[in-house]
XYZ file of C-alpha atoms in Angstrom:
373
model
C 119.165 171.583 125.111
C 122.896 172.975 124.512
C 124.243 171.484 127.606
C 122.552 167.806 127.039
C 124.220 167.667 123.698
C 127.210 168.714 124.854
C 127.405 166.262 127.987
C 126.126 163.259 125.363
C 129.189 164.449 123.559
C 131.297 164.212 126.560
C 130.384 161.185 127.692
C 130.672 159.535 124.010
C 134.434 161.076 124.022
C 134.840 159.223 127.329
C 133.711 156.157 126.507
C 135.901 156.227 123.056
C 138.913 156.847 125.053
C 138.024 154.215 127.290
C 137.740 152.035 124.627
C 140.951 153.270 122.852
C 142.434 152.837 126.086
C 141.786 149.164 126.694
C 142.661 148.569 123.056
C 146.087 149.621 123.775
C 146.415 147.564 126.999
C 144.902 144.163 125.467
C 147.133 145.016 122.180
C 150.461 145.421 124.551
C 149.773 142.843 127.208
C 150.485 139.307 127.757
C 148.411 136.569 125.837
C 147.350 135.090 128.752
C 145.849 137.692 129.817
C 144.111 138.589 126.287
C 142.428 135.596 125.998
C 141.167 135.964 129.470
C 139.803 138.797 129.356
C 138.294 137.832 126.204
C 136.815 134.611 127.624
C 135.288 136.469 130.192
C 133.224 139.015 127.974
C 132.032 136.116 125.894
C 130.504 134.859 128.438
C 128.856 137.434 130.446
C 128.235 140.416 127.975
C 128.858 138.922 124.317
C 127.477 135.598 125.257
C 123.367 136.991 124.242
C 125.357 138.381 120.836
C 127.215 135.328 120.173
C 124.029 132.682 120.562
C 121.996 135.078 118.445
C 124.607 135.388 115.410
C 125.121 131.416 115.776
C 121.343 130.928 115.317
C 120.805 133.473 112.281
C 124.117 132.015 110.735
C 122.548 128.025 111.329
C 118.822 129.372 110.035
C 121.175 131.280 106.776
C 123.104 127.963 106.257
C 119.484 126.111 106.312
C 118.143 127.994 104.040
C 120.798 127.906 101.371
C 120.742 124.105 101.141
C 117.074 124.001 101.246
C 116.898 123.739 97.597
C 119.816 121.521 97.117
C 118.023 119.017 99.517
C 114.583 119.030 97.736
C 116.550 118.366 94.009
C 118.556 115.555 95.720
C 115.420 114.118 97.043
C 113.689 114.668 93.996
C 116.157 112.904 92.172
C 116.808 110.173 94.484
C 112.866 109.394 94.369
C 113.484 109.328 90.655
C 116.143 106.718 90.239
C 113.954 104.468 92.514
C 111.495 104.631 90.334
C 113.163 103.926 87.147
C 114.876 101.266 88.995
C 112.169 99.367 89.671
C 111.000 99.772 86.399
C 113.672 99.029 84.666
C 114.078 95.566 87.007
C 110.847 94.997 86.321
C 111.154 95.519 82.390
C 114.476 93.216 82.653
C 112.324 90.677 84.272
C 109.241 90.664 81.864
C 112.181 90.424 78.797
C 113.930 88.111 80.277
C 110.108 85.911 80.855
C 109.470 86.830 76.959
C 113.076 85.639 76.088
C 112.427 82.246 78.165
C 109.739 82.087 76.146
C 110.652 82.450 72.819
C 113.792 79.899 73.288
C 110.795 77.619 74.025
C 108.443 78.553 71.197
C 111.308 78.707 68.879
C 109.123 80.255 65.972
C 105.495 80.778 64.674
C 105.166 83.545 66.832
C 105.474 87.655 66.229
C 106.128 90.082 69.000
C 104.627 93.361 69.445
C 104.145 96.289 71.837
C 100.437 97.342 73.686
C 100.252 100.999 73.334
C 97.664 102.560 75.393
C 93.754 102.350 74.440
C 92.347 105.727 73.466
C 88.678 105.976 72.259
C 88.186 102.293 72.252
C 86.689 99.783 74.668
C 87.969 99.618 78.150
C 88.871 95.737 77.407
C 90.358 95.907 74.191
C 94.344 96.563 73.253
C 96.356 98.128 70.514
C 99.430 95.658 69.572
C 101.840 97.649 66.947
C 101.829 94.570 64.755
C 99.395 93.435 61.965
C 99.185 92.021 58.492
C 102.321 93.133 57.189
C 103.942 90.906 60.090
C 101.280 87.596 59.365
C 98.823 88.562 61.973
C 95.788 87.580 60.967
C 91.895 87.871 62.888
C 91.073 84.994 65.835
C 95.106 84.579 66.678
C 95.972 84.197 70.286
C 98.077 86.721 72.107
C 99.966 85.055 74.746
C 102.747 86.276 77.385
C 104.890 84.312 79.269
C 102.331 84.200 82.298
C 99.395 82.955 79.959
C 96.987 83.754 77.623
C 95.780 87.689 77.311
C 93.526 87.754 74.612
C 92.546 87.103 71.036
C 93.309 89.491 67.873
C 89.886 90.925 66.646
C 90.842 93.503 63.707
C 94.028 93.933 61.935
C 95.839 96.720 60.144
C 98.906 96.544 57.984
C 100.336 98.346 60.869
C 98.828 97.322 63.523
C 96.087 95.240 65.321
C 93.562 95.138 67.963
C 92.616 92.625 70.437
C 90.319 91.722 73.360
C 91.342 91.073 76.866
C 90.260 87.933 79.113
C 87.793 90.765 80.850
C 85.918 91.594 77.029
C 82.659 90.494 77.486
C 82.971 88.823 74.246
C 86.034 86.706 75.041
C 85.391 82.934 75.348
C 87.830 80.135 76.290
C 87.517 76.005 76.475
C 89.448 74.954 79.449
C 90.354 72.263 81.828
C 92.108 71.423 84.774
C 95.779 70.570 84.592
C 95.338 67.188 85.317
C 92.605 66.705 82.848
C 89.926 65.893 85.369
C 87.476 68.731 84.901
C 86.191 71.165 81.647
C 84.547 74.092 81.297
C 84.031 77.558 79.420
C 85.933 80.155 80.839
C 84.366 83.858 80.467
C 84.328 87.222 82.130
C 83.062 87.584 85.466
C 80.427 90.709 85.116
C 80.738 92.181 88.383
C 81.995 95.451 89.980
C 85.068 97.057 91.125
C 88.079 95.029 91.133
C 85.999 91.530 90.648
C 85.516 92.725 86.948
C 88.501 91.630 85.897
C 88.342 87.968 87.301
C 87.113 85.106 85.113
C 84.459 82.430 85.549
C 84.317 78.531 84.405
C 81.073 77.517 83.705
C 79.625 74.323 82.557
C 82.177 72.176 85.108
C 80.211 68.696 85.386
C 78.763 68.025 89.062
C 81.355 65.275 89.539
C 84.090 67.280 88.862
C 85.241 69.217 91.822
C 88.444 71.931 91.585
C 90.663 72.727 94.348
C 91.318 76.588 95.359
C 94.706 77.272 93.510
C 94.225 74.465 91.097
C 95.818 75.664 87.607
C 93.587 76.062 84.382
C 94.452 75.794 80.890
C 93.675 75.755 77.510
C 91.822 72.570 76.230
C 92.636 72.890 72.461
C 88.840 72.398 71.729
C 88.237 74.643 68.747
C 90.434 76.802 65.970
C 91.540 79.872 67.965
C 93.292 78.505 71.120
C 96.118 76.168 71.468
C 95.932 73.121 74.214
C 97.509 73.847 77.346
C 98.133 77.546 77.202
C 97.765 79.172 81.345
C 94.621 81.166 81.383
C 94.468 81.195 85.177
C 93.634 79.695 89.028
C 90.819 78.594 90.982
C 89.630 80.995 93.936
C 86.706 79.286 94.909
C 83.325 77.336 93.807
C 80.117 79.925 92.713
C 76.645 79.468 93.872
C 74.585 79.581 90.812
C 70.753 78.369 90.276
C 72.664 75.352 88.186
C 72.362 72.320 90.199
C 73.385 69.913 87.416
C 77.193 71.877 86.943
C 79.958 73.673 88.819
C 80.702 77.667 88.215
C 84.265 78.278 89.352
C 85.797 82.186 90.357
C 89.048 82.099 88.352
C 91.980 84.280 88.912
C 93.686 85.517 85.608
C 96.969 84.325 84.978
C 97.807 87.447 83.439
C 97.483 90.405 85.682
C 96.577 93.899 84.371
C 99.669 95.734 85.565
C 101.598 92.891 84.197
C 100.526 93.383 80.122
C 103.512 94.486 77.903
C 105.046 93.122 75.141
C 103.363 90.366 73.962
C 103.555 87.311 71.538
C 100.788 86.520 68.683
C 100.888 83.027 67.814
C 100.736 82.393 63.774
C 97.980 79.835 62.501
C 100.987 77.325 61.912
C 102.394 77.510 65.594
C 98.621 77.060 66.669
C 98.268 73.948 64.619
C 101.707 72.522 65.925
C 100.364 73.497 70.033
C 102.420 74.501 72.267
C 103.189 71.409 74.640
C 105.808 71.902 77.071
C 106.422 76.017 76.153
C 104.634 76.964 79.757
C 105.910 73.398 81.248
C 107.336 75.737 84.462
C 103.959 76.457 85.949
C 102.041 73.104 85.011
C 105.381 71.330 86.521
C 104.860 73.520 89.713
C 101.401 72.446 90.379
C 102.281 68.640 89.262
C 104.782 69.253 91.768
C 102.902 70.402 94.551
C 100.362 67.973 94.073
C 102.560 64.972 93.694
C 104.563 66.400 97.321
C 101.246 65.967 98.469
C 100.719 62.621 97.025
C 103.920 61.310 98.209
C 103.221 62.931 102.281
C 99.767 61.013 102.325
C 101.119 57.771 100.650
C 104.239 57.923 103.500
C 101.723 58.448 106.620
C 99.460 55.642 104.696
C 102.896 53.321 104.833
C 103.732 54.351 108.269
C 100.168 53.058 109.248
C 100.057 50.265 107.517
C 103.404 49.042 109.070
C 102.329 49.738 112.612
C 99.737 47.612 112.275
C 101.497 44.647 110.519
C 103.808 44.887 113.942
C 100.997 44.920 115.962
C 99.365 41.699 113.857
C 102.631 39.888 114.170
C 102.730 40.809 117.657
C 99.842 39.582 118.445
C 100.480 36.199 116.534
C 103.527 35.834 118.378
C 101.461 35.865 122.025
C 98.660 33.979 120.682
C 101.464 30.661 119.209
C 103.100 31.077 122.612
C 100.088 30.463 124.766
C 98.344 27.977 122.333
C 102.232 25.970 122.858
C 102.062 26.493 126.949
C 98.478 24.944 126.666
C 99.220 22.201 124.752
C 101.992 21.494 127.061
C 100.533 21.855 130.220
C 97.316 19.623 128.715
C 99.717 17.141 126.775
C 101.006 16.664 130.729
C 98.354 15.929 132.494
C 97.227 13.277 129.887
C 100.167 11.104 130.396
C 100.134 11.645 134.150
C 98.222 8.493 135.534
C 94.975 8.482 137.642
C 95.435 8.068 141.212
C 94.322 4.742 142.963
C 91.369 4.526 144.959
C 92.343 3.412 148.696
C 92.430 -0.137 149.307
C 93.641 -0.807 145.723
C 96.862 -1.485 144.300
C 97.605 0.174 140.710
C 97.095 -2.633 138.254
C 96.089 -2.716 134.862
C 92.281 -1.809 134.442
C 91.741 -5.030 131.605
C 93.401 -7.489 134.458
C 90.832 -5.798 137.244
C 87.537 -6.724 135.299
C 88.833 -9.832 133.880
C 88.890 -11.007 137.493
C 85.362 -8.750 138.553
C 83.584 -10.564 135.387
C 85.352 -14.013 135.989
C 86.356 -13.871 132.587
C 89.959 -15.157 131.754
C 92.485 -12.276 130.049
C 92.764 -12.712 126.536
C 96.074 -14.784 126.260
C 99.023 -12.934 124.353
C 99.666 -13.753 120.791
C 102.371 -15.937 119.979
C 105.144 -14.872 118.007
C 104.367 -17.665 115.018
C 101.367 -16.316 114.756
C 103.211 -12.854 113.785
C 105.377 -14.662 111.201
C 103.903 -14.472 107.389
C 102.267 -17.445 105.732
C 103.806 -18.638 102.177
C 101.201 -16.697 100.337
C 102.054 -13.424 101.721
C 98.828 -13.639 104.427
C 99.766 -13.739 108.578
């Protein structure tokens, strides 16, 4: 036991001199050589060492920032979302704004705030009497029509949605060619919140996409107010009307601020405040219009060519005819053989024995005194 310790202290001695020793010689020689020498232990024996202390130094380095990444992430995610909603917010106000400049007055603004312990259907607007608002007014946004004010406060009021089972609408077409009630479509899922216009006469058939509006009929709604678009025709047991699946022009996601129109502004209507989407479809439909009236033209042209083509031939070959016969009525026949071409009247004068009439003499072509020949 005495002499192992004493030859590991030996050999530890040794090796510290050794290293001592080398120490000196890299200290006092060249630096060429230094950085040799060190080149060549990094990459035999140091090179396992250095690798290892890189990777624990990149794993350190991860670690630290970790937390620095996730709060700028965090944050970034954030401002994207208050971006959007605040563009979309600066869009709906700027909508509202467009729409006040066109409504001008007879109208009071107010917030929704979120329904708690009250129908699904119904809103809370934080205006009411205090501000004019008064029961059966229509609340309106600058898509279309959202509701109608049921209660009022002097606070605030409440109001039903297009999807209340309660809410009723007279409507038409934009281009006046079709009426009907609009009311809630009772279904499931997402189709409860889609409308239906009943009572549409037979006749009267609507376009997917067509635009419907107000028709003024009755005290509550103004004429000509957006309350939404045509998806598609209904099967119903009715065989004497149309039911009509109507998108709403209001959307949900898309309720906001919103405008109550006062009993005066009602009475006044509201022609040419939502002029931008009635003057879209007018649009659309007139491009339409204009495409089928062109090709109609276009047809209608061709064949006037083709008529005064044909014309053209049929003058040409009616002329060539009437050529060709006029010709051959002027040629004379040809004589028979043994016979000389002479008059035919001279021929059976002379077969008959019968004398030619003698030629008229020219007194008898002069006039009498009387005025007679």
């Amino acid at each position: 036991m005495a002499r192992n310790v004493r030859g590991e202290g030996r050999l530890d001695t040794g090796l510290v001199l050794v290293c001592l020793t080398l120490s000196v010689l890299a200290l006092f020689s060249p630096q060429r050589t230094r950085e040799g020498i060190s080149g060549v232990l990094r990459s035999t024996v140091l090179s396992p060492l250095i690798r290892l202390e890189a990777r624990a130094s990149a794993m350190r380095a991860a670690i630290d920032a970790r937390p620095g990444l996730l709060v700028a992430g965090g944050r970034a995610l954030t401002d994207t979302l208050s971006l959007r909603a605040i563009s979309d917010e600066n869009a709906t106000m700027r909508a509202l704004l467009g729409l006040s400049a066109r409504l001008r007055d007879g109208f009071v603004p107010a917030d929704v705030l979120p329904a708690r312990g009250v129908e699904e259907f119904s809103i809370t607007l934080t205006a009411g009497s205090d501000a004019g608002i008064q029961p059966f007014l229509p609340v309106v946004t600058a898509d279309g029509l959202v509701g109608m004010v049921e209660s009022v406060d002097p606070g605030m009021s409440s109001a039903i949605a297009w999807a209340h089972p309660d809410f009723r609408v007279s409507a038409m077409s934009v281009d006046q060619s079709a009426f009907g009630i609009i009311q809630p479509h009772l279904a499931s899922g997402a189709e409860r919140w889609l409308l239906e216009m009943r009572g549409v006469p037979f006749r009267a058939k609507l376009d997917t996409g067509t635009l419907i509006v107000s028709s003024g009929l009755g005290a509550t709604y103004p004429r000509g107010i957006p309350v939404g678009t045509v998806i598609g025709e209904l099967s119903t047991p009715e065989k004497w009307a149309r039911t009509y699946l109507i998108k709403p022009a209001v959307l949900p996601e898309n309720i906001g601020p919103v405008f109550v129109l006062l009993p005066a502004r009602a009475q006044r209507g509201v022609n040419g405040v939502w002029t931008s989407v009635a003057a879209a479809d007018s649009a659309a439909r007139a491009v339409a219009a204009a495409g089928d009236s062109l090709a109609r033209n276009a047809a209608l042209d061709e064949l006037a060519a083709r008529r005064a083509a044909f014309d053209s031939l049929a003058a040409d070959s009616s002329v060539l005819a009437d050529t060709i016969g006029g010709g051959l009525a002027r040629r004379p026949a040809p004589a028979a053989a043994g016979e000389s071409a002479r008059p035919a009247g001279s021929m059976g004068a002379r077969r008959s024995g019968a004398k030619p009439p003698a030629p008229r003499s020219p007194a008898r072509l002069t006039r009498a005194p009387g005025g007679r020949r």
